[in-house]
Structure formats: structure tokens, C-alpha cells
């Protein structure tokens, strides 16, 4: 029985041969310095994490305000309202509903009086009114403002809500419930905080368990977790600083934790697996680590840059939420990358083979035999044309539903476990269409109380209601300086849907131009939830081509420079686009068409949350390039050693299969936890990320990539003469028999 051995390195004269004998690339030089100065590297990292954590605690994070988070006319209107000096207050409503006519029920009127008395006794409300009656005369609204600033009203609404609940208990024959921005905000905050806390707590033990299975040793499993969590803590301090320039949204830190776990674990897996592989081949500890740094370390560097480039495309949206998520992701990925290039080799150089302490019987093995991978890959490469055709057909079939994708603003009323405030909101929408989330017309002029403008505002009210798309209640409020007037009008539709958005367009394009536009030099703009949705969708439509072009263009250039191949760069882009498109298709089938809705515990509203597809594209493109770079680096390494194309491809895929599988399992498990959340958008995000990583690690990397590269053969490395000026980057490793250039001279 013969054993397979690696072909010897090429012996042809090559000016790059000497460069391949030392860790010449940037990643290897950084790692070499860290290994020689490991005390400085480790202590420096710990001090950075401690200082950043303290900075985050002391400075705090600046959060996005309402006027900073919008687009177009609605954002301009919000800015006018914020500067107009209106009392900073949060409005709430109590819906009182009966089966009988309001005018015929003394008990109903007594309940209204009891509600007013109850909320007054709390000492936390003002401006109480109870004159809004539904069209069918079965319901009325008690409206009021909470005292104190609107910014933290959700934290102060509890006593008022409890007082209303007491009225409901005393009058069980009627429906009495409170809703409004503060009440819904309180309910959502509690739900989302509980979700995120649970996801954060689950993701850590799940990830650790998978790593123990992957490495079969406790210490080797703990290292990636240590890097990921310290990188997350360090990036929080950087976020506190960055939020002074780009204010953060509250979900940014949760995304940072999950992305930090994903990439931090990936980067450690790249290093540790390669170091183990080289030790199993007989390399010394120093030499194995040097090889891992020169190869896997370089992959980490390119992968981190790719994710950062992809996330940078989000800045082109000019949307505060997207920018916040991009900044947070960039910071945690960059921090994890720096940690993987510095503190990780420093720790490994100290531990040596002791990294395998805590071996788990039955799980530990320094190097996998890879029999299953070898057998599967052999079948793929025996018929590369057929394999590629089947893989492309499968991906295109999965992507087909993408052609029918519809997007819309998220409807929080689809929350998995709606609380009383959301239930009341739905009933208010039913009894008073558009009253719970009205359109707000902001009118700014030198004096909005002139007879001409007053008449125009009355005309606005009359013509708006006459369209049938806008309804009572209609209210008018003027600021103390009489420079801004706010007209609130109920909208047709339920929450934010096509009907309410069409009502906004009617208001903007027909009613306002015929009534108040230009009267007395007035500037007239429309805001509100539905108007913000219209403007967000319009802004997103303009920015999507820019984001796609930016991400694809820079990723192409990075791959071209890294691998000096026009073909490799093009195929990388195409394969990743196929992977993302397939994930989009599955997203549409599940969340838009509702397949498996009961399994994921949600109700389909016939659309995808409008911000999810773009965000998924950016994240998925960055993460899938992570794997692509790692595999291609191993294949290019074999090519540079003079191996035949088929052998370089086969050995490259097999050599990285264990890492890709382990990393993919971690990512799929962590992202799948999102599907247990309460918000549909959270489920969409988790499902999309999980299935995309699964598709990418199986169909794309295990079937399509190797078959396409075998079909292309030597053409994989085609580079036009006019691009020969591109820098040459070493993909090789130092021979085992040489003294490691990392050896300490002390």
C-alpha cells in the first residue's frame, strides 16, 4: 500500500522562489513580530480591550434621533418640527369601545369619565381630550400627552398604563386599552431586549459547543471564543467614539456581537487548523505557526478587508440606520482581524502543542482523514461539466422567486406575541382609520396665523377629507412663534401599507398644491410613519445600484490584486452573486409566500421588510468572500509550487474542507437563532444569513467552485499583459527543514 505525498516544490528558476522561503507578506510579518514580542502583543491587546470597555462606559453611545433617521421631505419636515419649539411631549390614546352606540349608553360615558379621572390622578398627563367618536359611534378616544420629554416617555408610561388597566378591570363589559408611541415603545423595548439578551446568551454556548466538537480540545475551542468576545468588547469603545460622528441605532451592538462571533471564530479556525495540519506533517511548532501566518494569516487579512469594503457600501445609502450598522460591523471585523494577526499568533507561539489541552475522548484528532471530502470531491471532479451544470441549475431554481420580490415597511403589528398596546393600536386603526399613525403636514411661514394661511389650512382639511383617502380626526397645532403649523390627518389603510402610502402621495401631489402650497411664501412638507416609508423606499431605490456597484467593483479589484488573475476575480463575483440570489429566492418563498410560516412562528404579510435585502446582500457578500479567499489561497499556494491545476484544486478544497465546514456550522447555528426572535425582520435576517452560508459552503464551495476551476484549467490564472504591473503576493510557505525566521534572538 502506497501513501500519497505532496509533489515537491518547483525547481525552475524563479525570482519569487526566495520570497516563498520566508514569511514575506504583511500578515506574516505582523504575526512574526507578535510571536517574538508576545508579552507586548498580549498585554497590549488586553490593555486595549480594558481601555475601550472603560471608554464605552464613560462616554456612552450617541443614538440616532428621529430627525436624523429619515429621508427626503419627511426628514426635512421632522427637522422643521424639531426646531419649531413645540412642546417636547409624547401623545397617548385610550380606546374605549362598546357593542352599543356611545350616545345611548350612560355606562359608556361613565367609563370615559373614570378613564379621564384615573389618568389625571397619576400626575403624569396633560392636555386631555375626549371628543373623538368613531364613524359607527361605538368607540371614543381619550387623548392626552405625557408630561416630560418624549425621548424617554417609554420609561415613564408605566403608571399611566396601569391606571388605564385598573379602569378596564372595573368595567369588564367594555374594551378599555391604552396605546401610542410610548406604550408601543415600552412593549417593543421589553420584547426586543429579551430577544437580544436570549440570543446573545444562547449564541455563546452554542458556538463553544460546536468548537469543542470541531477541535476535540477545550483550550483550542476556548481560544476563538476569547478572541471573538474581546474583539467585541474592544469594538464597543470604538463605537462610542464613532457615534459622535455617526450616531448609533440600538440594534448595532447586538449585530456587533453576532458578527464578532462569526468572523472572530472564522479567523481563529483558519489559523489553528493550518497550524495543526503543518504539525501533523512534521513541522516544528515555530515553523508550523510561520506557515499558518504566511497563508491563513494572509487569508484573514484579505477576508477582513473584503467584509469592510462590502460594509462601506452602506454609507452610500445616506441612511442613519444602515450607516450605524455598517460602522459597528466594520469596527468589530477590523478589531477581530487585528486580534487574529497579532495576539493570536503571540498566544499560539507560547502555547505550542499545549493548545490541545483538555482533549475530549472520541473527538480529538490533529488532522482529519478527509475520506468523505475526498470521495465527494472525486465524484465532482470526474464530471466537472455535469457538476457545474447541476449546481448552477440548482442555484438558479432557488433564485427564481426573487423575480417576484416585494418589499414594504415592517409592520410591527405582526409581532409574534403582540402586547396590549399593539392590540389596542390595531383596534384604533379599525375604529379610526389612520388616526393612530396620521400624516403630519408641516407648514412653515413668517406667520402661519394670517387670514390667507388660516383659510388655506381650512381648505386643506376639507379637500383632504373629500378625497376619501384621508379622514378625521384632523387637528391643527401652531408653535409659540406662529412660524410653524402642524396639520394631522388620518390615513386610509392599516398601519403602513400600499393604501396609506398612496394616501400620502395624494396629499403631496394633489391636495397640498391646490390648497396651501406657496400661500404667504409657505413651505409645506409631509411626514409621519407612512410618509417616512415612502421616502425611505425612494431613497433606497436610488442608492441600491450605487451600493451594488461599489461593493462588486471594489471586491473585484481586491481579488484581482490579491490573486493576480482576471478570471479568478470575475468567477469570485459571479459565484457569490449566485449564492446571494439563491438566498433571496428562499427568503421570498418563506416570508413573502408564507411557506413554513407555522414552523418559524410568524404570519406572512406578503412582502419582505424593505431594508433586509440590501443589508443581507452586503453582509452575505462579505462573509461568502471570507470562504472564497481562504480556499483560493490554498489553491494558489499549490499552483505557485508548480502542481498541476487539477491537483492544486483538489488539494486546496480538501485542505480547507474541515475549516469551511466548522466555520459554516458555527455561522448557521448562530444566525439561525435569529429566527426565534419576535420581529419578522429579525427572522428574515437570521433565515437569510443561515441559508446563504449553508448554500455557500455546500453547493458553491464544494461543487461549483472546484468544477468551474477544473474546467478553466490554466486559464484560471490569466492576467493581461497590461496588468503585469500588479504586485506579486506570496502564497507559499517556508520549507519544513529551515530554521524559522521567527526564532527569537533574545
Short mmCIF file of C-alpha atoms in Angstrom, two decimals, residues 2-503:
data_model
loop_
_atom_site.label_atom_id
_atom_site.label_comp_id
_atom_site.label_asym_id
_atom_site.label_seq_id
_atom_site.Cartn_x
_atom_site.Cartn_y
_atom_site.Cartn_z
CA UNK A 2 1.44 3.36 -1.01
CA UNK A 3 0.89 6.65 0.68
CA UNK A 4 0.25 9.84 -1.19
CA UNK A 5 2.89 12.51 -0.82
CA UNK A 6 2.86 16.10 -1.91
CA UNK A 7 4.72 16.87 -5.14
CA UNK A 8 7.97 18.67 -4.46
CA UNK A 9 8.18 22.40 -4.85
CA UNK A 10 9.07 23.60 -8.33
CA UNK A 11 12.78 23.68 -9.11
CA UNK A 12 12.59 26.00 -12.10
CA UNK A 13 14.41 29.29 -11.81
CA UNK A 14 12.02 31.78 -10.36
CA UNK A 15 12.88 35.13 -8.80
CA UNK A 16 9.97 34.59 -6.38
CA UNK A 17 11.34 31.31 -5.02
CA UNK A 18 13.34 33.04 -2.33
CA UNK A 19 10.31 35.10 -1.31
CA UNK A 20 8.39 31.90 -0.76
CA UNK A 21 11.00 30.75 1.75
CA UNK A 22 10.18 33.39 4.33
CA UNK A 23 7.01 34.97 5.67
CA UNK A 24 7.24 37.92 3.29
CA UNK A 25 3.65 39.10 3.21
CA UNK A 26 2.27 41.70 5.59
CA UNK A 27 0.21 39.26 7.66
CA UNK A 28 3.24 37.03 8.28
CA UNK A 29 5.49 39.96 9.21
CA UNK A 30 2.92 41.23 11.73
CA UNK A 31 2.48 37.76 13.19
CA UNK A 32 6.25 37.23 13.31
CA UNK A 33 6.73 40.42 15.29
CA UNK A 34 3.92 39.41 17.65
CA UNK A 35 5.46 35.97 18.23
CA UNK A 36 8.85 37.49 19.02
CA UNK A 37 7.30 40.09 21.32
CA UNK A 38 4.41 38.08 22.65
CA UNK A 39 4.28 39.76 26.05
CA UNK A 40 3.92 43.15 24.39
CA UNK A 41 1.31 41.82 21.96
CA UNK A 42 -0.82 40.08 24.59
CA UNK A 43 -0.60 42.83 27.21
CA UNK A 44 -1.21 45.48 24.54
CA UNK A 45 -4.34 43.69 23.43
CA UNK A 46 -5.66 43.31 26.98
CA UNK A 47 -4.96 46.96 27.76
CA UNK A 48 -6.75 47.99 24.58
CA UNK A 49 -9.82 45.92 25.49
CA UNK A 50 -9.90 47.25 29.07
CA UNK A 51 -9.42 50.87 27.95
CA UNK A 52 -12.07 50.54 25.21
CA UNK A 53 -14.57 48.99 27.64
CA UNK A 54 -13.97 51.81 30.12
CA UNK A 55 -14.29 54.37 27.33
CA UNK A 56 -17.61 52.89 26.27
CA UNK A 57 -18.88 53.05 29.86
CA UNK A 58 -17.71 56.62 30.47
CA UNK A 59 -18.63 58.20 27.14
CA UNK A 60 -21.74 56.22 26.31
CA UNK A 61 -23.04 55.88 22.78
CA UNK A 62 -24.78 58.72 20.95
CA UNK A 63 -28.05 57.43 19.50
CA UNK A 64 -29.82 58.48 16.32
CA UNK A 65 -32.66 60.96 16.74
CA UNK A 66 -35.90 60.87 14.74
CA UNK A 67 -34.90 63.89 12.67
CA UNK A 68 -31.59 62.22 11.72
CA UNK A 69 -33.04 58.92 10.60
CA UNK A 70 -35.32 59.96 7.76
CA UNK A 71 -35.07 60.84 4.08
CA UNK A 72 -36.43 63.40 1.67
CA UNK A 73 -39.41 65.57 2.53
CA UNK A 74 -40.29 63.68 5.71
CA UNK A 75 -36.80 64.25 7.13
CA UNK A 76 -36.94 67.93 6.24
CA UNK A 77 -40.36 68.16 7.92
CA UNK A 78 -39.01 66.44 11.05
CA UNK A 79 -36.14 68.95 11.18
CA UNK A 80 -38.59 71.85 10.91
CA UNK A 81 -40.75 70.41 13.68
CA UNK A 82 -37.73 69.75 15.92
CA UNK A 83 -36.56 73.38 15.55
CA UNK A 84 -40.02 74.96 15.89
CA UNK A 85 -40.19 74.90 19.68
CA UNK A 86 -43.24 72.68 20.01
CA UNK A 87 -43.59 71.20 23.50
CA UNK A 88 -41.49 68.05 23.66
CA UNK A 89 -44.16 65.54 24.56
CA UNK A 90 -45.43 62.09 23.70
CA UNK A 91 -49.08 61.65 22.84
CA UNK A 92 -51.08 58.63 24.00
CA UNK A 93 -54.65 57.48 23.43
CA UNK A 94 -57.09 55.28 25.32
CA UNK A 95 -59.63 53.44 23.19
CA UNK A 96 -62.98 52.83 24.85
CA UNK A 97 -65.21 50.58 22.77
CA UNK A 98 -68.70 49.17 23.26
CA UNK A 99 -71.19 46.99 21.42
CA UNK A 100 -73.79 49.70 21.98
CA UNK A 101 -74.00 53.19 20.50
CA UNK A 102 -71.98 55.70 22.51
CA UNK A 103 -74.86 58.17 22.73
CA UNK A 104 -77.22 55.50 24.08
CA UNK A 105 -75.00 54.14 26.86
CA UNK A 106 -74.72 56.03 30.16
CA UNK A 107 -72.32 53.34 31.40
CA UNK A 108 -70.05 54.12 28.46
CA UNK A 109 -69.94 57.83 29.32
CA UNK A 110 -69.24 56.91 32.94
CA UNK A 111 -66.30 54.78 31.81
CA UNK A 112 -64.90 57.70 29.80
CA UNK A 113 -65.14 59.91 32.88
CA UNK A 114 -63.47 57.22 35.01
CA UNK A 115 -60.65 56.92 32.50
CA UNK A 116 -60.01 60.67 32.49
CA UNK A 117 -60.01 60.75 36.30
CA UNK A 118 -57.65 57.78 36.51
CA UNK A 119 -55.00 59.19 34.20
CA UNK A 120 -55.26 62.63 35.84
CA UNK A 121 -54.56 61.11 39.26
CA UNK A 122 -51.18 59.84 38.06
CA UNK A 123 -49.97 63.42 37.72
CA UNK A 124 -48.15 62.42 34.53
CA UNK A 125 -50.54 63.65 31.83
CA UNK A 126 -51.80 66.93 30.37
CA UNK A 127 -53.96 68.22 27.50
CA UNK A 128 -56.68 65.58 27.99
CA UNK A 129 -59.43 65.41 25.33
CA UNK A 130 -62.30 63.00 24.72
CA UNK A 131 -64.20 64.39 21.73
CA UNK A 132 -63.16 61.86 19.05
CA UNK A 133 -66.00 59.46 18.24
CA UNK A 134 -65.81 56.69 15.64
CA UNK A 135 -67.93 56.79 12.49
CA UNK A 136 -70.09 53.90 13.71
CA UNK A 137 -70.44 55.62 17.12
CA UNK A 138 -69.30 52.52 19.00
CA UNK A 139 -65.94 53.90 20.19
CA UNK A 140 -64.29 57.02 21.50
CA UNK A 141 -60.73 58.10 22.14
CA UNK A 142 -59.37 59.76 25.26
CA UNK A 143 -56.21 61.53 24.12
CA UNK A 144 -53.53 63.13 26.28
CA UNK A 145 -49.85 63.99 26.40
CA UNK A 146 -47.36 62.54 28.85
CA UNK A 147 -45.51 65.14 30.88
CA UNK A 148 -41.75 65.33 30.44
CA UNK A 149 -39.63 64.86 27.31
CA UNK A 150 -40.81 62.48 24.60
CA UNK A 151 -37.34 60.96 24.32
CA UNK A 152 -37.72 58.80 27.43
CA UNK A 153 -41.52 58.63 27.55
CA UNK A 154 -41.43 54.83 27.16
CA UNK A 155 -39.65 54.66 30.52
CA UNK A 156 -42.34 56.74 32.25
CA UNK A 157 -45.56 55.45 30.74
CA UNK A 158 -45.97 52.53 33.18
CA UNK A 159 -48.07 54.22 35.92
CA UNK A 160 -50.49 55.68 33.36
CA UNK A 161 -50.83 52.32 31.63
CA UNK A 162 -51.51 50.66 34.99
CA UNK A 163 -54.22 53.24 35.79
CA UNK A 164 -55.97 52.50 32.49
CA UNK A 165 -55.70 48.75 33.15
CA UNK A 166 -57.45 49.31 36.50
CA UNK A 167 -60.35 51.04 34.69
CA UNK A 168 -60.63 48.03 32.38
CA UNK A 169 -60.86 45.70 35.39
CA UNK A 170 -63.62 47.84 36.89
CA UNK A 171 -65.58 47.90 33.60
CA UNK A 172 -65.23 44.41 32.12
CA UNK A 173 -68.22 44.86 29.78
CA UNK A 174 -66.30 47.46 27.74
CA UNK A 175 -62.94 47.43 25.98
CA UNK A 176 -60.56 49.94 27.59
CA UNK A 177 -56.89 49.95 26.49
CA UNK A 178 -54.07 52.40 26.02
CA UNK A 179 -51.78 52.73 23.02
CA UNK A 180 -49.41 55.27 21.48
CA UNK A 181 -45.75 55.71 20.74
CA UNK A 182 -44.64 55.44 24.36
CA UNK A 183 -46.80 52.39 25.15
CA UNK A 184 -45.76 50.55 21.99
CA UNK A 185 -42.16 51.62 22.52
CA UNK A 186 -42.19 50.21 26.04
CA UNK A 187 -43.62 46.90 24.81
CA UNK A 188 -41.21 46.66 21.89
CA UNK A 189 -38.20 47.57 24.01
CA UNK A 190 -39.03 44.86 26.53
CA UNK A 191 -39.61 42.28 23.80
CA UNK A 192 -36.52 43.14 21.78
CA UNK A 193 -34.27 43.42 24.82
CA UNK A 194 -35.44 40.00 25.96
CA UNK A 195 -34.89 38.60 22.46
CA UNK A 196 -31.41 40.03 22.11
CA UNK A 197 -30.36 39.00 25.60
CA UNK A 198 -31.56 35.47 24.93
CA UNK A 199 -29.83 35.34 21.54
CA UNK A 200 -26.59 36.66 22.98
CA UNK A 201 -26.64 34.18 25.82
CA UNK A 202 -27.53 31.25 23.55
CA UNK A 203 -25.02 32.09 20.83
CA UNK A 204 -22.02 31.78 23.16
CA UNK A 205 -22.65 28.23 24.48
CA UNK A 206 -23.84 27.06 21.04
CA UNK A 207 -20.66 28.35 19.41
CA UNK A 208 -18.47 26.90 22.14
CA UNK A 209 -20.14 23.50 21.84
CA UNK A 210 -19.56 23.41 18.07
CA UNK A 211 -15.92 24.39 18.51
CA UNK A 212 -15.36 21.64 21.09
CA UNK A 213 -16.69 19.13 18.56
CA UNK A 214 -14.59 20.67 15.78
CA UNK A 215 -11.30 20.71 17.72
CA UNK A 216 -11.85 17.95 20.24
CA UNK A 217 -9.92 20.01 22.81
CA UNK A 218 -11.23 22.51 25.34
CA UNK A 219 -8.41 25.07 25.15
CA UNK A 220 -8.43 25.11 21.34
CA UNK A 221 -12.19 25.73 21.47
CA UNK A 222 -11.94 28.49 24.07
CA UNK A 223 -9.32 30.50 22.12
CA UNK A 224 -11.65 31.52 19.25
CA UNK A 225 -14.33 32.47 21.76
CA UNK A 226 -11.82 34.53 23.70
CA UNK A 227 -10.70 36.40 20.60
CA UNK A 228 -14.28 36.99 19.40
CA UNK A 229 -15.56 38.28 22.75
CA UNK A 230 -12.57 40.53 23.47
CA UNK A 231 -12.79 41.90 19.93
CA UNK A 232 -16.45 42.68 20.57
CA UNK A 233 -15.68 44.45 23.85
CA UNK A 234 -12.85 46.42 22.25
CA UNK A 235 -15.01 47.50 19.34
CA UNK A 236 -17.68 48.86 21.71
CA UNK A 237 -15.29 51.56 22.88
CA UNK A 238 -14.51 52.44 19.29
CA UNK A 239 -18.26 52.61 18.60
CA UNK A 240 -18.68 55.10 21.45
CA UNK A 241 -16.14 57.37 19.73
CA UNK A 242 -17.52 56.79 16.22
CA UNK A 243 -21.08 57.56 17.35
CA UNK A 244 -20.00 61.18 17.80
CA UNK A 245 -19.76 61.34 14.02
CA UNK A 246 -22.28 58.65 13.06
CA UNK A 247 -24.96 58.19 15.77
CA UNK A 248 -25.85 54.57 16.51
CA UNK A 249 -29.15 52.71 16.49
CA UNK A 250 -29.94 50.39 19.38
CA UNK A 251 -29.58 47.16 17.37
CA UNK A 252 -25.99 47.90 16.36
CA UNK A 253 -24.39 46.36 19.45
CA UNK A 254 -26.37 43.14 19.10
CA UNK A 255 -25.30 42.81 15.47
CA UNK A 256 -21.70 43.51 16.51
CA UNK A 257 -21.77 40.62 18.99
CA UNK A 258 -23.05 38.14 16.43
CA UNK A 259 -20.73 39.36 13.67
CA UNK A 260 -17.83 39.37 16.11
CA UNK A 261 -18.56 35.75 16.99
CA UNK A 262 -18.87 34.80 13.32
CA UNK A 263 -15.68 36.37 11.97
CA UNK A 264 -13.62 36.01 15.16
CA UNK A 265 -14.26 32.27 15.22
CA UNK A 266 -13.59 32.03 11.46
CA UNK A 267 -10.23 33.75 11.72
CA UNK A 268 -9.11 31.54 14.59
CA UNK A 269 -10.24 28.45 12.74
CA UNK A 270 -8.15 29.47 9.74
CA UNK A 271 -5.04 29.78 11.91
CA UNK A 272 -5.49 26.83 14.22
CA UNK A 273 -6.44 24.32 11.53
CA UNK A 274 -3.46 25.24 9.38
CA UNK A 275 -1.07 25.15 12.32
CA UNK A 276 -2.38 21.70 13.30
CA UNK A 277 -2.08 20.48 9.74
CA UNK A 278 1.56 21.53 9.48
CA UNK A 279 2.41 19.99 12.86
CA UNK A 280 0.82 16.73 11.69
CA UNK A 281 3.15 16.82 8.66
CA UNK A 282 6.16 17.05 10.95
CA UNK A 283 6.87 20.76 11.03
CA UNK A 284 8.25 22.27 14.23
CA UNK A 285 5.98 24.44 16.33
CA UNK A 286 7.64 27.64 15.13
CA UNK A 287 7.67 26.55 11.52
CA UNK A 288 4.02 25.45 11.62
CA UNK A 289 2.97 28.79 13.06
CA UNK A 290 5.07 30.67 10.50
CA UNK A 291 3.36 28.78 7.68
CA UNK A 292 -0.06 29.40 9.20
CA UNK A 293 0.69 33.12 9.44
CA UNK A 294 2.01 33.36 5.88
CA UNK A 295 -1.01 31.54 4.46
CA UNK A 296 -4.04 31.61 6.75
CA UNK A 297 -2.97 34.96 8.20
CA UNK A 298 -2.94 36.43 4.73
CA UNK A 299 -6.42 34.99 4.12
CA UNK A 300 -7.61 36.65 7.33
CA UNK A 301 -6.25 40.00 6.17
CA UNK A 302 -7.91 39.78 2.75
CA UNK A 303 -11.16 38.45 4.21
CA UNK A 304 -11.38 41.27 6.76
CA UNK A 305 -10.69 43.86 4.07
CA UNK A 306 -13.41 42.32 1.89
CA UNK A 307 -16.02 42.49 4.65
CA UNK A 308 -15.00 46.06 5.47
CA UNK A 309 -15.25 47.06 1.79
CA UNK A 310 -18.66 45.42 1.48
CA UNK A 311 -19.99 47.16 4.59
CA UNK A 312 -18.57 50.51 3.43
CA UNK A 313 -21.05 50.41 0.59
CA UNK A 314 -23.79 51.06 3.16
CA UNK A 315 -22.53 54.64 3.56
CA UNK A 316 -23.85 55.38 0.07
CA UNK A 317 -27.42 54.90 1.31
CA UNK A 318 -27.08 58.03 3.48
CA UNK A 319 -29.44 56.28 5.89
CA UNK A 320 -28.67 56.63 9.58
CA UNK A 321 -29.65 53.04 10.41
CA UNK A 322 -27.60 51.50 7.60
CA UNK A 323 -24.64 53.72 8.41
CA UNK A 324 -24.79 52.77 12.10
CA UNK A 325 -24.92 49.04 11.32
CA UNK A 326 -22.07 49.46 8.83
CA UNK A 327 -19.89 51.33 11.31
CA UNK A 328 -20.49 48.76 14.03
CA UNK A 329 -19.75 45.82 11.73
CA UNK A 330 -16.63 47.44 10.29
CA UNK A 331 -15.29 48.15 13.78
CA UNK A 332 -15.84 44.64 15.12
CA UNK A 333 -14.48 42.95 11.97
CA UNK A 334 -11.42 45.20 11.90
CA UNK A 335 -10.81 44.60 15.61
CA UNK A 336 -11.19 40.83 15.22
CA UNK A 337 -8.84 40.91 12.24
CA UNK A 338 -6.19 42.85 14.14
CA UNK A 339 -6.52 40.44 17.06
CA UNK A 340 -6.15 37.42 14.77
CA UNK A 341 -3.00 38.89 13.20
CA UNK A 342 -1.34 39.91 16.47
CA UNK A 343 -2.49 38.43 19.76
CA UNK A 344 -3.48 35.03 18.33
CA UNK A 345 -0.01 34.13 16.94
CA UNK A 346 1.53 35.51 20.13
CA UNK A 347 -0.62 33.19 22.28
CA UNK A 348 -0.06 30.21 19.97
CA UNK A 349 3.70 30.74 19.97
CA UNK A 350 3.62 30.47 23.77
CA UNK A 351 1.23 27.52 23.99
CA UNK A 352 2.68 25.38 21.22
CA UNK A 353 1.14 21.90 21.37
CA UNK A 354 -0.44 22.78 24.72
CA UNK A 355 -3.21 24.41 22.68
CA UNK A 356 -4.66 20.89 22.59
CA UNK A 357 -5.06 20.71 26.38
CA UNK A 358 -8.35 19.29 27.55
CA UNK A 359 -8.67 16.70 24.81
CA UNK A 360 -12.13 15.18 24.55
CA UNK A 361 -12.00 11.40 24.05
CA UNK A 362 -13.54 10.37 20.76
CA UNK A 363 -13.44 13.88 19.32
CA UNK A 364 -9.78 14.86 19.29
CA UNK A 365 -7.73 14.42 16.15
CA UNK A 366 -4.91 16.62 14.97
CA UNK A 367 -5.75 16.13 11.31
CA UNK A 368 -8.89 14.72 9.72
CA UNK A 369 -8.53 11.90 7.24
CA UNK A 370 -10.94 13.71 4.93
CA UNK A 371 -12.20 10.48 3.38
CA UNK A 372 -15.74 11.77 2.88
CA UNK A 373 -14.48 15.00 1.33
CA UNK A 374 -12.06 13.11 -0.91
CA UNK A 375 -14.79 10.78 -2.14
CA UNK A 376 -17.30 13.56 -2.78
CA UNK A 377 -14.76 15.83 -4.46
CA UNK A 378 -13.54 12.95 -6.60
CA UNK A 379 -17.08 12.44 -7.92
CA UNK A 380 -17.42 16.16 -8.66
CA UNK A 381 -14.09 16.40 -10.49
CA UNK A 382 -14.64 13.25 -12.54
CA UNK A 383 -17.51 15.04 -14.30
CA UNK A 384 -16.84 18.76 -13.78
CA UNK A 385 -19.12 19.85 -16.64
CA UNK A 386 -22.10 17.93 -15.29
CA UNK A 387 -21.36 19.00 -11.72
CA UNK A 388 -21.20 22.68 -12.67
CA UNK A 389 -24.40 22.43 -14.71
CA UNK A 390 -26.34 20.76 -11.89
CA UNK A 391 -25.04 23.28 -9.33
CA UNK A 392 -25.90 26.30 -11.49
CA UNK A 393 -29.34 24.87 -12.26
CA UNK A 394 -30.00 24.31 -8.55
CA UNK A 395 -28.93 27.85 -7.64
CA UNK A 396 -30.97 29.44 -10.43
CA UNK A 397 -34.01 27.41 -9.42
CA UNK A 398 -33.66 28.58 -5.83
CA UNK A 399 -33.18 32.17 -7.04
CA UNK A 400 -36.21 32.19 -9.37
CA UNK A 401 -38.75 33.50 -6.77
CA UNK A 402 -36.51 36.58 -6.43
CA UNK A 403 -38.15 37.97 -9.59
CA UNK A 404 -41.40 38.42 -7.66
CA UNK A 405 -39.94 40.00 -4.52
CA UNK A 406 -42.00 42.79 -2.98
CA UNK A 407 -40.70 44.98 -0.16
CA UNK A 408 -42.53 47.14 2.38
CA UNK A 409 -42.04 48.85 5.71
CA UNK A 410 -42.06 46.41 8.59
CA UNK A 411 -45.44 46.10 10.27
CA UNK A 412 -44.78 45.79 14.00
CA UNK A 413 -48.34 44.57 14.41
CA UNK A 414 -47.05 41.25 13.04
CA UNK A 415 -45.05 40.79 16.24
CA UNK A 416 -45.13 37.15 17.32
CA UNK A 417 -46.56 37.90 20.77
CA UNK A 418 -48.31 41.28 20.49
CA UNK A 419 -48.87 43.01 23.81
CA UNK A 420 -51.94 45.02 24.87
CA UNK A 421 -50.57 48.24 23.36
CA UNK A 422 -50.19 46.70 19.91
CA UNK A 423 -53.59 45.01 20.12
CA UNK A 424 -55.14 48.36 21.06
CA UNK A 425 -53.29 50.00 18.17
CA UNK A 426 -54.95 47.61 15.71
CA UNK A 427 -58.39 48.32 17.18
CA UNK A 428 -57.78 52.07 16.98
CA UNK A 429 -56.83 51.65 13.31
CA UNK A 430 -60.07 49.76 12.73
CA UNK A 431 -62.31 52.25 14.56
CA UNK A 432 -60.47 55.41 13.46
CA UNK A 433 -58.73 54.64 10.12
CA UNK A 434 -55.35 56.34 10.07
CA UNK A 435 -55.91 58.01 13.41
CA UNK A 436 -53.23 56.09 15.28
CA UNK A 437 -50.50 56.91 12.75
CA UNK A 438 -51.63 60.10 10.98
CA UNK A 439 -49.95 62.05 8.23
CA UNK A 440 -48.41 65.25 9.59
CA UNK A 441 -48.32 68.30 7.34
CA UNK A 442 -45.67 70.79 8.48
CA UNK A 443 -46.34 74.34 7.24
CA UNK A 444 -43.61 76.93 7.80
CA UNK A 445 -44.04 80.63 7.06
CA UNK A 446 -43.28 84.03 8.58
CA UNK A 447 -46.74 83.93 10.16
CA UNK A 448 -48.95 80.85 9.82
CA UNK A 449 -51.86 82.62 11.54
CA UNK A 450 -52.55 85.12 8.73
CA UNK A 451 -56.09 85.06 7.35
CA UNK A 452 -54.83 83.75 4.00
CA UNK A 453 -52.97 80.80 5.53
CA UNK A 454 -55.73 80.07 8.03
CA UNK A 455 -58.21 79.86 5.15
CA UNK A 456 -55.79 77.71 3.15
CA UNK A 457 -55.39 75.29 6.07
CA UNK A 458 -59.19 75.03 6.40
CA UNK A 459 -59.33 74.34 2.66
CA UNK A 460 -56.61 71.68 3.08
CA UNK A 461 -58.71 69.95 5.70
CA UNK A 462 -61.86 70.00 3.56
CA UNK A 463 -60.23 68.81 0.33
CA UNK A 464 -58.16 66.12 2.08
CA UNK A 465 -61.24 64.50 3.62
CA UNK A 466 -63.10 64.84 0.30
CA UNK A 467 -60.53 62.61 -1.45
CA UNK A 468 -61.72 59.61 0.59
CA UNK A 469 -58.09 58.68 1.29
CA UNK A 470 -57.70 60.96 4.34
CA UNK A 471 -60.04 61.06 7.33
CA UNK A 472 -60.97 62.65 10.60
CA UNK A 473 -59.73 63.26 13.20
CA UNK A 474 -57.95 66.30 11.73
CA UNK A 475 -56.13 68.54 14.20
CA UNK A 476 -54.16 71.77 13.81
CA UNK A 477 -51.38 72.90 16.16
CA UNK A 478 -49.31 76.11 15.96
CA UNK A 479 -45.94 76.68 17.64
CA UNK A 480 -45.45 79.58 20.10
CA UNK A 481 -43.74 81.79 17.47
CA UNK A 482 -46.55 81.20 14.98
CA UNK A 483 -43.99 80.21 12.34
CA UNK A 484 -44.93 76.54 12.02
CA UNK A 485 -48.33 74.86 11.90
CA UNK A 486 -48.89 71.11 12.09
CA UNK A 487 -51.94 69.55 10.49
CA UNK A 488 -52.55 65.90 11.43
CA UNK A 489 -54.83 63.85 9.18
CA UNK A 490 -55.96 60.25 9.45
CA UNK A 491 -54.89 57.98 6.58
CA UNK A 492 -56.72 55.18 4.86
CA UNK A 493 -55.14 51.77 5.24
CA UNK A 494 -53.82 49.78 8.16
CA UNK A 495 -50.51 50.96 9.59
CA UNK A 496 -48.03 51.30 6.73
CA UNK A 497 -49.35 49.60 3.62
CA UNK A 498 -49.93 50.37 -0.05
CA UNK A 499 -53.20 52.17 0.77
CA UNK A 500 -51.70 54.52 3.36
CA UNK A 501 -48.69 55.23 1.15
CA UNK A 502 -51.00 56.09 -1.75
CA UNK A 503 -52.88 58.43 0.60
#
